[in-house]
Amino acid sequence: MSGAGRETAWETVIGLEIHAQLATQSKIFSGSATTYGAAPNAQANLVDLGYPGVLPVLNAAAVRMAVKLGLALDAKIAARSVFARKNYFYPDLPKGYQISQYELPIVAQGQLTIVLEDGTYKRIGVTRAHLEEDAGKSLHEGLPGVTGIDLNRAGTPLVEIVSEPEMRSAREAVAYMKKMHTLVRYLEICDGNMQEGSFRCDANVSVRRVGETKFGTRAEIKNLNSFRFVERAINYEVQRQIELLESGGKVVQETRLYDPDKGETRSMRSKEEANDYRYFPDPDLLPVELDTAFIESVRAELPELPDARSARLAGQYGLSAYDAGVLTASRELADYYEETVRLAPQDPKLAANWVMGELSAALNRDNLAVDSGRLPAARLAGLLTRITDQTISGKIAKEVFEAMWADGASADEIISARGLKQITDTSAIERVIDEVMAKSPAQLADYRAGKDKLFGFFVGQVMKATGGKANPAQLNELLRRKLGGG
Amino acid sequence: MSELHGMGLVELAAGLKARRFSSVEVTEAHLARIERAQGELNAFISVTREQALAQARAADAALAAGRGGALAGIPIAHKDIFCTQGVRTTCGSRMLENFVSPYDATVVQKLQAAGAVMVGKTNMDEFAMGSSNETSYYGPVRNPWDPKLVPGGSSGGSAAAVAARLVPGATATDTGGSIRQPAALCGITGLKPTYGRVSRYGMVAFASSLDQGGVLTVSAADAALMLGEMAGFDPRDSTSVDTPVPDYQAQLRQPLTGLKVGLLKEFFDKGLDADNEQRVRDALRVYEGLGAKLTEVSLPNLPLSVPVYYVVAPAECSSNLARFDGVRFGHRCDKPRDLMDLYCRSRGEGFGAEVKRRIMTGTYVLSAGYYDAYYLKAQRVRALINADFVRAFQQVDVLIGPTTPTPAFALGAKTADPITMYLNDIYTIGANLAGLPAISVPCGLVRGLPVGLQIVGPHFAEARVLSVAHALQQVTDWHRRVPEGWA
């Protein structure tokens, strides 16, 4: 495939604009509720509808949330930020302008560190994050010949987080987006629900020849609302641009849309058709002035952030950086893990393996969240305690886990009901070994003649005879001695 | 007992409280005058007779029970820019010909809470854009002093109504002189408060950083009474200021001894009519006689107010009027072919020529490549003008000059050339750019027509501005002059 040559010849440059809906009770400039899924226009008051004479009043909770994000991104919080009007006509934009921030955003010059596939870290610059209101929605379904307008979403608070063009692959872009997703949920400023559009992004993608210092012409892919789409859309777009350039064409600066069904991006509008938004400071709103005391009061509310928590978990529980990263990818998962370890402190590494392994697999399989209550940490801790005190083996534990997942009983109840308690009585195990050896003279002879691989055969036979309950370490030791003629 | 329609707000309030007459009587008397005058003056767009009489009866009941606010039972009119629940609010435009607001403006609410009776909504330049009331979709308002002349604008309907004693007081708004200029041209008192003193919530926006609601009344004492009920912080308007509202009436009688009056040098320019200037200088001599000290003050950047204003105001208006798109309210064209057609025809049909001119100007000055040269530069000059005023108020207590360059002009005289029309606001715009309180009071007649004296004070010095105006009205009777035929 010619692609191998291409990939070494071209470098991808990506910048993301992430829109996160802030989890405020009411809209950014009105008292309407922000709950998702209400009947069309049930959550749009006169301010949201842009009636003559109405005025916006800034929601202080949205400001607090933006500052939280800024602090978590180690960014500069503007002592004075200004709301501006972005003017354009669209039916779902009631006032004919969107209130946003332009020249003076509330947050600037932050950064976010991502882990690359080879385990190294990369710092991605965050140019700015600003507050703005969302627009409404145009509806077409079930409305032949007309367009419906639902303004429930109009005025919902958003924070737009703009990265530097510092990502060099779709994977890096996804890692960055996932990290930001984790962060906003840790901060409890966004519910992160991508299906409902609470967390989405626009990707600016360009390519250039390796060694070139100037950026290539970029295309902006709008409204990507899943990590998978981000990766696919960028990869498609990169290939499209490379093929275009290699065949002597030029990339045009334009807005593109990703079609997940076809797996391709297509042109929405070019730069020539782009709106001149005529930004100017909104005279209806005063500049937002924040003093140090306010900023420090927000800082005092910050929870332990993902990177700090990951480092702490690694140090405190002896976990690998990778495992600590996985466990802290969501605040709920990390909380679950730490609760489990608190209740079953004997082997934190074992707990990590169970949380990342069996538990995560079961949650994924049943499409449940870790805090769904299906298997509280206390019950997993009960199971882990029985492994570490050698009541059951790791293998039996998996059976117990499945039973716990299915019926809500405790590990101890299942172990006793099913008679799964491990055999640790040396004489009992020896008795079984003797029986197995007596039944398998040929294999015994072969083993003693040097076929070491047959050791596993004997282990299997003993386990079969004990219903898997023989303590594996004891079994190994006893079997080795007996087979050796001891 | 003098005629009910000739009394000012203070006199009416006292008479109603003393039960010398009822609100229904007062309201009926004014409604009758309004209805009689409509053909000649066209001061009203809507008259709310039934609603007014119901309010009057309620006021009478309250007054009989010894209750009722400061304006209980007094008929007033609202400029048709203030949203009134259940009553059409047109803003002088075809765009809002059938628009019935689902809510009351804060000003409307407050005056109603004070007991005022709304008798109707007054005519105005379309979206408050104009200085002659000729841009109204509902036809021009005529000046009660001479029906061939304009009443000024944009609050021409409110000014003509008060001048012809159709109402004792009316609300108005002032973006570049829209209260003071028609007050001067109609021979009444007009106060534009400090920006942020009166809530803008429910006032259809023209230029948000300049718009300010205020009052048109016969006297400064009446203005003090009415402003006291309108002013105050409104949590629904982020630009309203949370500072206590003083008792303006109690502070009216401040002695002028030692008052430092600044004569605005830039206002006594070559554009000022000589007779008009003479009337202003006469009033200044009155002030000297009352103990004030006159000094000439120069605001070097003030002559730039008109060009600055005609960049800033259209810029804001181009954005504020974008909501009138035919989608949710207001005029919608017949059978739109597509979205663009809906926008273009709804707006094309709904807006008049002056509004379109300002939307286009505003769109241009905010456009990429022109923003810095126009909008940004205008804002910088605005800051300089502001600084000029700040410096001036370090030397003087109030600034005084003419309100307009000339008395009222003929209908149609300036419609062909927008620039000559714009220059009519040359003396009033400065106070809007700097957000200062300013009042216009009648100071004499020129060729039988009233002219106004403008008094400008520092931010939130409404009480001082009112007391200076009141002092003049204690020793002159220009504000008591009623145009012939309207006494």
JSON list of C-alpha atoms in Angstrom, two decimals, chain B residues 1 59 143 190 241 261 268 351 372 387 408 435:
[
{"chain": "B", "resi": 1, "resn": "MET", "atom": "CA", "xyz": [-60.78, 75.35, 40.60]},
{"chain": "B", "resi": 59, "resn": "ALA", "atom": "CA", "xyz": [-57.45, 54.52, 41.80]},
{"chain": "B", "resi": 143, "resn": "ASN", "atom": "CA", "xyz": [-46.34, 70.69, 16.85]},
{"chain": "B", "resi": 190, "resn": "GLY", "atom": "CA", "xyz": [-37.86, 66.97, 29.48]},
{"chain": "B", "resi": 241, "resn": "VAL", "atom": "CA", "xyz": [-27.25, 50.88, 38.71]},
{"chain": "B", "resi": 261, "resn": "VAL", "atom": "CA", "xyz": [-22.39, 77.08, 36.20]},
{"chain": "B", "resi": 268, "resn": "PHE", "atom": "CA", "xyz": [-22.44, 78.67, 21.39]},
{"chain": "B", "resi": 351, "resn": "PHE", "atom": "CA", "xyz": [-38.86, 48.79, 8.26]},
{"chain": "B", "resi": 372, "resn": "ASP", "atom": "CA", "xyz": [-11.24, 49.46, 13.61]},
{"chain": "B", "resi": 387, "resn": "ALA", "atom": "CA", "xyz": [-13.10, 62.50, 29.88]},
{"chain": "B", "resi": 408, "resn": "ALA", "atom": "CA", "xyz": [-39.11, 73.94, 15.58]},
{"chain": "B", "resi": 435, "resn": "GLY", "atom": "CA", "xyz": [-24.32, 58.81, 30.15]}
]
